[in-house]
Coordinates of N, CA and C in Angstrom, one line a residue:
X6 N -25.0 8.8 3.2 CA -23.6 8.8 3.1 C -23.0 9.8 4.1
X7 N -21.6 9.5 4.4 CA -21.2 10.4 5.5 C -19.8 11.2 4.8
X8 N -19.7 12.3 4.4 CA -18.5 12.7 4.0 C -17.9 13.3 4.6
X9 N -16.3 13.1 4.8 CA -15.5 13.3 5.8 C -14.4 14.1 5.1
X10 N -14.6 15.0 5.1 CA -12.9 16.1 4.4 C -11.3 15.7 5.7
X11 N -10.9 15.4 4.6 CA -9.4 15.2 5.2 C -8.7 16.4 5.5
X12 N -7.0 16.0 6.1 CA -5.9 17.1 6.3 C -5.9 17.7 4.8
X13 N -6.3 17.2 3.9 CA -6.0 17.7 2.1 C -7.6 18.5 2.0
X14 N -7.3 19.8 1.9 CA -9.0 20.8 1.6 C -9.2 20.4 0.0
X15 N -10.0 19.8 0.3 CA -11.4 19.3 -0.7 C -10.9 18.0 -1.3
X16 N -10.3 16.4 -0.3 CA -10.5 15.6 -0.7 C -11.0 15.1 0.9
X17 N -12.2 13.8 0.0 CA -12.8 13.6 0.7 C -12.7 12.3 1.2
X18 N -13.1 11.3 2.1 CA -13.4 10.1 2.1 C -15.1 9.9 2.5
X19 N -15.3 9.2 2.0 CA -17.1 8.9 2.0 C -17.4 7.5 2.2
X20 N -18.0 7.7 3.1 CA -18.6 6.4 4.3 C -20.3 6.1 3.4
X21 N -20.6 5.4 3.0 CA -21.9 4.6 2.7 C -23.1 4.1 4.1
X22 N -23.7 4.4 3.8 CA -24.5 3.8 4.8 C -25.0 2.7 4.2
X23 N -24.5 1.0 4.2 CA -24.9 -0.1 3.9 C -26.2 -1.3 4.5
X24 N -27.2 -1.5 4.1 CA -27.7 -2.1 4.5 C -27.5 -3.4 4.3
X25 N -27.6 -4.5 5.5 CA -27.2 -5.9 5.2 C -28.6 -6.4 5.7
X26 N -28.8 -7.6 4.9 CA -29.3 -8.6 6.0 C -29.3 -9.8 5.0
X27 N -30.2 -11.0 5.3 CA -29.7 -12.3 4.5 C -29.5 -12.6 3.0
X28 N -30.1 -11.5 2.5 CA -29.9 -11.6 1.3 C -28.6 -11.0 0.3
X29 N -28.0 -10.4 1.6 CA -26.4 -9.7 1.0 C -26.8 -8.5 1.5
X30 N -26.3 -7.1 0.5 CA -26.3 -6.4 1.4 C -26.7 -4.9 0.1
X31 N -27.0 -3.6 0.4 CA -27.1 -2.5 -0.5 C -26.5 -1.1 -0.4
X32 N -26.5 -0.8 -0.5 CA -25.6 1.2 -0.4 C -25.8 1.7 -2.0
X33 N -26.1 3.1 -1.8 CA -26.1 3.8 -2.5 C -25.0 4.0 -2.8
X34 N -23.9 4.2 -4.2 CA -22.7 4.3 -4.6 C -22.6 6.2 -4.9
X35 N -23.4 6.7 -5.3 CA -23.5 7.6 -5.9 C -24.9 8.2 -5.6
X36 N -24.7 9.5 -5.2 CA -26.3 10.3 -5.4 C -26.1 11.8 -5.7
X37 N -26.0 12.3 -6.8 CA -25.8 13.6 -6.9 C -25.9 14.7 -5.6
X38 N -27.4 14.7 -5.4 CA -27.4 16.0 -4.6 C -26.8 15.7 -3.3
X39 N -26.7 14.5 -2.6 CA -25.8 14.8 -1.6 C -24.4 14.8 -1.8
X40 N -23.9 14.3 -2.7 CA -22.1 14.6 -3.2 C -21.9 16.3 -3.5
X41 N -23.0 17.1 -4.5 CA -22.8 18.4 -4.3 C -23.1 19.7 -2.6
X42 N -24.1 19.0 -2.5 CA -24.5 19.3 -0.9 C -23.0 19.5 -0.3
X43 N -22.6 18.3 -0.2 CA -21.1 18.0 0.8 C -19.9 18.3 -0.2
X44 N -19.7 18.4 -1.5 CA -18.6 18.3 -1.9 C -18.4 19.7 -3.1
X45 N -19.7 19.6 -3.9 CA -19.7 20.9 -4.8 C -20.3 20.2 -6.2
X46 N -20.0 20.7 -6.9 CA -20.4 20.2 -8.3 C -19.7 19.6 -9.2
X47 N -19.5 18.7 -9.2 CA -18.3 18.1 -10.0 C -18.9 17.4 -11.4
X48 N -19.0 17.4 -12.5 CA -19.4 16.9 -13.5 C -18.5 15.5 -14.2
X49 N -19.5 14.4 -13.7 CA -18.7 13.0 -14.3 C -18.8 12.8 -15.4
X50 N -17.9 12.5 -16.2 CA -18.1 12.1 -17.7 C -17.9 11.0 -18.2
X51 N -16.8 9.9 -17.3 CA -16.9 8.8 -17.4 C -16.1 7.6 -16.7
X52 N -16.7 6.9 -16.8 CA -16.4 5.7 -15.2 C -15.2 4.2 -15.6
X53 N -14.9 4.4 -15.4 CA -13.5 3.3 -15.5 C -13.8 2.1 -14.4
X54 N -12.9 1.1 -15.2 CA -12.8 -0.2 -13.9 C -11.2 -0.7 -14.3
X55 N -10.3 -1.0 -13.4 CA -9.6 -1.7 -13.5 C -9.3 -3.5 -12.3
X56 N -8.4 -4.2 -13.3 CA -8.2 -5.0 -12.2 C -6.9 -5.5 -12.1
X57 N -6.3 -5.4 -11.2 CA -4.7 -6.1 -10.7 C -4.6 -6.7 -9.8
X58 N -3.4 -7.6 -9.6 CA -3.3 -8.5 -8.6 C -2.5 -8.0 -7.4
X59 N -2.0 -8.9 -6.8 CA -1.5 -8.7 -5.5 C -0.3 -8.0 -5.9
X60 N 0.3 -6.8 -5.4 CA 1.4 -6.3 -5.1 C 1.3 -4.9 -6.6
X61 N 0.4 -4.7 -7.3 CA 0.4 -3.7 -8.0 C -0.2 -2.6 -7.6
X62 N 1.1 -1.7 -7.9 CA 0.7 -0.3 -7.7 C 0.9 0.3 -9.4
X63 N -0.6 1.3 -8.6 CA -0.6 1.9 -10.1 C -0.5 3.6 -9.6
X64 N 0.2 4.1 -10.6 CA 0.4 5.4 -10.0 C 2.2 6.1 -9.9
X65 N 2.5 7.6 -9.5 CA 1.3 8.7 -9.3 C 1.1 9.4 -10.5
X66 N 0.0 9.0 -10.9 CA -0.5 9.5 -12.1 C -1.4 11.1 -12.0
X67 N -1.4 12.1 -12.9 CA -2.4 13.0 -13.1 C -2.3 13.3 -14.6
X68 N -3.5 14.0 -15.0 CA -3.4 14.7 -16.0 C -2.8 16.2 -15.7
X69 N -2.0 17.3 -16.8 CA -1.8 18.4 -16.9 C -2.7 19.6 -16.9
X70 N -2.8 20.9 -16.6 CA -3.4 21.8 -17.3 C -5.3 21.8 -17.5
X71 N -5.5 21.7 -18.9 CA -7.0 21.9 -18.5 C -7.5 20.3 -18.8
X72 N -6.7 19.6 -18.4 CA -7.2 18.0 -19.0 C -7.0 17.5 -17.5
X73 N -6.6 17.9 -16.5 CA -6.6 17.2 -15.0 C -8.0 16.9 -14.9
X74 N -8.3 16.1 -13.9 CA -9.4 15.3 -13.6 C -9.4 15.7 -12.3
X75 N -10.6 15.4 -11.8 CA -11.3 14.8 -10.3 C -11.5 13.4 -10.5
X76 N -11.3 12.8 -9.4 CA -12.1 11.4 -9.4 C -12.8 11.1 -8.2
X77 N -13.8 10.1 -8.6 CA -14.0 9.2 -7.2 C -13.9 8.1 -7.8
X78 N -13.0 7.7 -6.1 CA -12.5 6.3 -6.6 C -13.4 5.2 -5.5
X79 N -13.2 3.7 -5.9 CA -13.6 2.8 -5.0 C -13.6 1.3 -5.7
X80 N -13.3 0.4 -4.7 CA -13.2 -0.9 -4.6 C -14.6 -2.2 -4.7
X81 N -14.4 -2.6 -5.2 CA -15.6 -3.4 -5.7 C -15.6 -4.9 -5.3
X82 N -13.6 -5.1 -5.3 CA -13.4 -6.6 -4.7 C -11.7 -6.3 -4.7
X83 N -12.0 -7.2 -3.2 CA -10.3 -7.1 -2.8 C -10.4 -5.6 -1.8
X84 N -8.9 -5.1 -1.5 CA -8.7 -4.2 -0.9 C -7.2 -3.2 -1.5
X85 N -7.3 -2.1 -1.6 CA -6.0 -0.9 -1.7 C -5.9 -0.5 -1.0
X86 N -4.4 0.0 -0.9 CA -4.2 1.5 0.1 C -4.2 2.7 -1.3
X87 N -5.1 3.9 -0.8 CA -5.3 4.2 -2.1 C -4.4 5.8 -1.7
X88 N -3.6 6.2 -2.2 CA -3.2 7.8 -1.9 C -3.2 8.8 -2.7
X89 N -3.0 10.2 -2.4 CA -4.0 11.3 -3.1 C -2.4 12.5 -2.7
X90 N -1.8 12.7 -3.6 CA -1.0 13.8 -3.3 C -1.0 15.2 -4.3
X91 N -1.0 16.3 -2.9 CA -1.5 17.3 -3.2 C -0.7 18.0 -4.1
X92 N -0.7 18.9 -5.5 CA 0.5 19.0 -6.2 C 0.0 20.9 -6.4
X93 N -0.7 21.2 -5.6 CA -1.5 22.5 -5.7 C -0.5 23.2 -5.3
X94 N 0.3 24.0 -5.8 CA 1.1 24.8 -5.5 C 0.8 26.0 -4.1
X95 N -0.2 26.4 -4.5 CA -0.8 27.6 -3.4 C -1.6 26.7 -2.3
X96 N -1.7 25.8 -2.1 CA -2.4 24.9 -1.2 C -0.8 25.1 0.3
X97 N -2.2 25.0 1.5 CA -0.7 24.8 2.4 C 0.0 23.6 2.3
X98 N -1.3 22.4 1.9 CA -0.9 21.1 2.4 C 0.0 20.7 1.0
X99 N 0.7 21.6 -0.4 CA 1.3 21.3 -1.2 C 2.5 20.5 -0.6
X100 N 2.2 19.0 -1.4 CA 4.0 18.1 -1.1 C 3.0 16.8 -0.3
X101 N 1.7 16.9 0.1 CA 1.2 16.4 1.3 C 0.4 15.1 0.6
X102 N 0.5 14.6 1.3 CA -0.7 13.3 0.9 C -1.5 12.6 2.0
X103 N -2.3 12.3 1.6 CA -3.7 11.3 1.8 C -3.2 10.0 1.8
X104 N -3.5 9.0 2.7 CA -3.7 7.2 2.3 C -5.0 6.8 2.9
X105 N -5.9 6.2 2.3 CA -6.8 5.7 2.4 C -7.1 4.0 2.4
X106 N -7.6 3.2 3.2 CA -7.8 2.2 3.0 C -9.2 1.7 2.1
X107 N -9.2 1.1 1.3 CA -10.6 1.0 0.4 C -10.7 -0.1 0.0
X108 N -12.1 -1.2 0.4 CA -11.8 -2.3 0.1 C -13.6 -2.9 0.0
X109 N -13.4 -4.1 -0.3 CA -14.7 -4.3 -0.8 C -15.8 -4.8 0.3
X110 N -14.7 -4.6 1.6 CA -16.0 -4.5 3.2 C -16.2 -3.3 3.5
X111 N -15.4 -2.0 3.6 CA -15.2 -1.1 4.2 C -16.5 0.2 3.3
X112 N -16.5 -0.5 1.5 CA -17.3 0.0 1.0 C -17.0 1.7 0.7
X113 N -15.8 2.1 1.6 CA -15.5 3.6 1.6 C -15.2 4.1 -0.2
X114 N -15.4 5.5 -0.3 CA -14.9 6.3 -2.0 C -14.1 7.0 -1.3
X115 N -13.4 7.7 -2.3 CA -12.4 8.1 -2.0 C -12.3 9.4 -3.0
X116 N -12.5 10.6 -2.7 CA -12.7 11.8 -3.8 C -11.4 12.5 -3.7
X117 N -11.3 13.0 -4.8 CA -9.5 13.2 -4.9 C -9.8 14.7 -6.2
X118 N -10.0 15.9 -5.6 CA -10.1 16.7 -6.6 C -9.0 17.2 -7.6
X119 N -9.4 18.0 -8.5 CA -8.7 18.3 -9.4 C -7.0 19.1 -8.6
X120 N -5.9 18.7 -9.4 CA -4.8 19.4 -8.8 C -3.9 18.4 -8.0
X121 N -4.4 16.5 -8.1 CA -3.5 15.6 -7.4 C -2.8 14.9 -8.3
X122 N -1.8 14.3 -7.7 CA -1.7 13.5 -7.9 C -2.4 11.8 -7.4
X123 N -2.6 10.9 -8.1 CA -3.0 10.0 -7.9 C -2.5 8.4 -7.5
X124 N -2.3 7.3 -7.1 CA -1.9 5.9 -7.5 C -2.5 4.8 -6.2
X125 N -2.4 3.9 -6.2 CA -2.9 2.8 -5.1 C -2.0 1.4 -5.6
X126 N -2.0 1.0 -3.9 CA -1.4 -0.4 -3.9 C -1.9 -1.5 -4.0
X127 N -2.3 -2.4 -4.4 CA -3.2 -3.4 -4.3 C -2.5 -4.5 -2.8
X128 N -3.7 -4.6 -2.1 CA -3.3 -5.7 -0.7 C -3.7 -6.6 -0.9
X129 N -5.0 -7.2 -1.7 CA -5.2 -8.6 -1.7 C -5.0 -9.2 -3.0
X130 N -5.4 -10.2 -2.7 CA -4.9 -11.6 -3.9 C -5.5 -10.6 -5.3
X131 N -6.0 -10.4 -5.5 CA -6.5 -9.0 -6.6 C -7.7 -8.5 -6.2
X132 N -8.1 -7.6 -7.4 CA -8.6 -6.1 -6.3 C -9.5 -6.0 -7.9
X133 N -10.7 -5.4 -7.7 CA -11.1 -4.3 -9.0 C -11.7 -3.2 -8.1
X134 N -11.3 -2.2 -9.1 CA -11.3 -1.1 -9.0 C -11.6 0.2 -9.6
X135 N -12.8 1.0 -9.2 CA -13.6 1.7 -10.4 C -13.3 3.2 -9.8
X136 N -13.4 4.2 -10.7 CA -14.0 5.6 -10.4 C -14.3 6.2 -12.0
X137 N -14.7 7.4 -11.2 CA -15.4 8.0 -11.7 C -14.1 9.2 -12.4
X138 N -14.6 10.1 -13.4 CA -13.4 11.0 -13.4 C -14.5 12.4 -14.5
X139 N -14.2 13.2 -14.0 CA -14.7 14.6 -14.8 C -14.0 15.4 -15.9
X140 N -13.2 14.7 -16.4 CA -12.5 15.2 -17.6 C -12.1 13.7 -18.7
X141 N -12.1 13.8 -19.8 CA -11.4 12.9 -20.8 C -10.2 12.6 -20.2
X142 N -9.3 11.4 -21.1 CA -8.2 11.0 -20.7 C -7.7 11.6 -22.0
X143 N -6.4 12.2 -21.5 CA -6.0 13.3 -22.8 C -4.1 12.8 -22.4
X144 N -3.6 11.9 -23.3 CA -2.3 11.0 -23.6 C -1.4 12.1 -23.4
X145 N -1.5 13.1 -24.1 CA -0.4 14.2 -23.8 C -0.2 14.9 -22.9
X146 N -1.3 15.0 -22.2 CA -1.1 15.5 -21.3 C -0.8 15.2 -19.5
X147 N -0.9 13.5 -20.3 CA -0.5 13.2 -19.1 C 0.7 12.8 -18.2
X148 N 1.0 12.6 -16.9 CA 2.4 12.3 -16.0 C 2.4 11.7 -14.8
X149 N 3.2 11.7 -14.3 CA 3.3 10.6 -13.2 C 4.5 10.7 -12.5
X150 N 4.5 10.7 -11.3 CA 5.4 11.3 -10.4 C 6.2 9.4 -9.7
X151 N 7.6 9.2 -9.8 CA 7.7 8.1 -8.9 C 7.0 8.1 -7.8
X152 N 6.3 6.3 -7.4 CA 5.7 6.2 -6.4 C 6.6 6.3 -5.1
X153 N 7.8 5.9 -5.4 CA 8.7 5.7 -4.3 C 9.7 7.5 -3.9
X154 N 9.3 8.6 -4.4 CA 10.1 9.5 -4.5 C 10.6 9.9 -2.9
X155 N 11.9 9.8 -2.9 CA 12.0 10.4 -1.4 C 11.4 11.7 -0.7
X156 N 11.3 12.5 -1.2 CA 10.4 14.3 -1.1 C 9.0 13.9 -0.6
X157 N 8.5 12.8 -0.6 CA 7.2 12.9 -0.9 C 6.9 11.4 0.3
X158 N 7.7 10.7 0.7 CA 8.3 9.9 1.8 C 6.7 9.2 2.4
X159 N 6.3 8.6 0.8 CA 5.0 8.2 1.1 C 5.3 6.2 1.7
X160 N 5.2 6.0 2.8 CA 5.2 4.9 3.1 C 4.6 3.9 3.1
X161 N 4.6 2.8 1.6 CA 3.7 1.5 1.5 C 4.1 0.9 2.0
X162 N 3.5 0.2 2.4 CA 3.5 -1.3 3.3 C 3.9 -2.5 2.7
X163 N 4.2 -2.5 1.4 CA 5.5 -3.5 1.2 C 6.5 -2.9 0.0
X164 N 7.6 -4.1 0.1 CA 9.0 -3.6 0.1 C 8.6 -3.9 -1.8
X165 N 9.9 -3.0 -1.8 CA 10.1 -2.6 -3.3 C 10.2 -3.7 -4.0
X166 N 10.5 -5.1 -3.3 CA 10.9 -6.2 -4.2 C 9.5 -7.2 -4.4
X167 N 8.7 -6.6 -3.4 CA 7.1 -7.4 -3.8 C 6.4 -6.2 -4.4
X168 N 6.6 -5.0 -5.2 CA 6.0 -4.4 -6.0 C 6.0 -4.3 -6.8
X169 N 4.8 -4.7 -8.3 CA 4.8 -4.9 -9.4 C 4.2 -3.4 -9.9
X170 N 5.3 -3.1 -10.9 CA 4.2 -1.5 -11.4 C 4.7 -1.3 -12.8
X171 N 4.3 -0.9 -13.9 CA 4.4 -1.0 -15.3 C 6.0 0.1 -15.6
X172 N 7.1 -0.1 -16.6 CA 7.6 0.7 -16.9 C 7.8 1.9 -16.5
X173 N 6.4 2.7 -17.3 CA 6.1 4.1 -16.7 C 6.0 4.3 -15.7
X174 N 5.4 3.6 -14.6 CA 5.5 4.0 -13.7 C 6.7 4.5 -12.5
X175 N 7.4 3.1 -13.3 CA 8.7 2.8 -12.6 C 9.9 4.3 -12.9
X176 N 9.2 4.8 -14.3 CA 10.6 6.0 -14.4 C 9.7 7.2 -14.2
X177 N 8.8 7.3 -13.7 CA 8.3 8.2 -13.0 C 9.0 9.7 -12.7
X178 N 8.5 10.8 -13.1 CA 9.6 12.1 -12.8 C 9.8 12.1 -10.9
X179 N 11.0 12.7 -10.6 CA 11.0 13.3 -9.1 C 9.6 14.3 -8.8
X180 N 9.3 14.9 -7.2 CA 8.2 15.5 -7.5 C 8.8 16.9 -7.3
X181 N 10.3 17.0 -7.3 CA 11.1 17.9 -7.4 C 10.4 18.8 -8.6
X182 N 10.4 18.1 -10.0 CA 10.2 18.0 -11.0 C 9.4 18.3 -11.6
X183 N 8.4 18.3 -10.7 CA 6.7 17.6 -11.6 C 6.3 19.1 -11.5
X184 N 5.0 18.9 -12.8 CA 3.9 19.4 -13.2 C 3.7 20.0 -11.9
X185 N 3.2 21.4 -11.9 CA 2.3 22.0 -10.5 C 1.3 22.8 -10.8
X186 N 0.0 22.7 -9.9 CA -0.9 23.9 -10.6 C -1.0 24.6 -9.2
X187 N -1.9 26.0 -10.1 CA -1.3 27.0 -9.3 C -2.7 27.3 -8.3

């Protein structure tokens, strides 16, 4: 695997090294000692899948306080634009975000440490989509920043009238507003 640190200090995108030939094809998804080697120690505790269709975004979601998570995320089928915004107050890149393409050729993860915010767009006809995350999901403590917030002038690729996103997401706080860690 090849891990590539972004403009955002300590998220990552990670390239697989896949083998193909007629019988389909294999990559290693996961290998501890080279994710800490390259990344540090992050302790997984449990792995999610979701699936949506075309034009769903989910997001920007984080947990608060001592309940925020790390993830790694990745695509299994279909394709997302997946983005990672920095909410790290003492960070330079605070306000900044990540977009990543992640899809089920490209095979790329996408590591998003503790202190983001989170969400992705779905591009194809539907998508599943799994990570990993090092903290419980803890209800109270969680939030979600509008996907669309102008401050944060994150540009998806389609218009507000072909995006499907739940309630919550839709009343999302400003990031004026939001949760910050320090």
């Amino acid at each position: 695997m090849e891990f590539k640190e972004t403009a955002i200090k300590g998220v990552y995108v990670i390239e697989p090294k896949v083998f193909n030939d007629s019988r389909g094809y294999f990559f290693e998804a996961f290998k501890r000692d080279d994710f800490e080697r390259n990344i540090g120690k992050v302790d997984f505790m449990q792995d999610n899948e979701s699936k949506s269709s075309y034009g769903v975004l989910r997001g920007l979601h984080f947990q608060k306080g001592e309940f925020s998570q790390a993830k790694l995320v990745r695509v299994i089928k279909g394709r997302v634009l997946d983005v990672a915004v920095d909410l790290r107050k003492s960070s330079p890149t605070f306000g900044q975000h990540i977009m990543v393409d992640l899809s089920e050729d490209n095979k790329r993860q996408f590591f998003i440490p503790r202190g983001m915010a989170h969400g992705f767009l779905v591009l194809s006809d539907e998508a599943i989509f799994t990570y990993k995350v090092d903290n419980v999901y803890a209800p109270h403590a969680e939030s979600s920043i509008r996907f669309d917030d102008p401050d944060l002038n994150i540009q998806w690729p389609l218009s507000l009238d072909k995006v499907h996103t739940s309630d919550k997401d839709m009343h999302g706080q400003a990031f004026k507003d939001a949760y910050t860690f320090e």
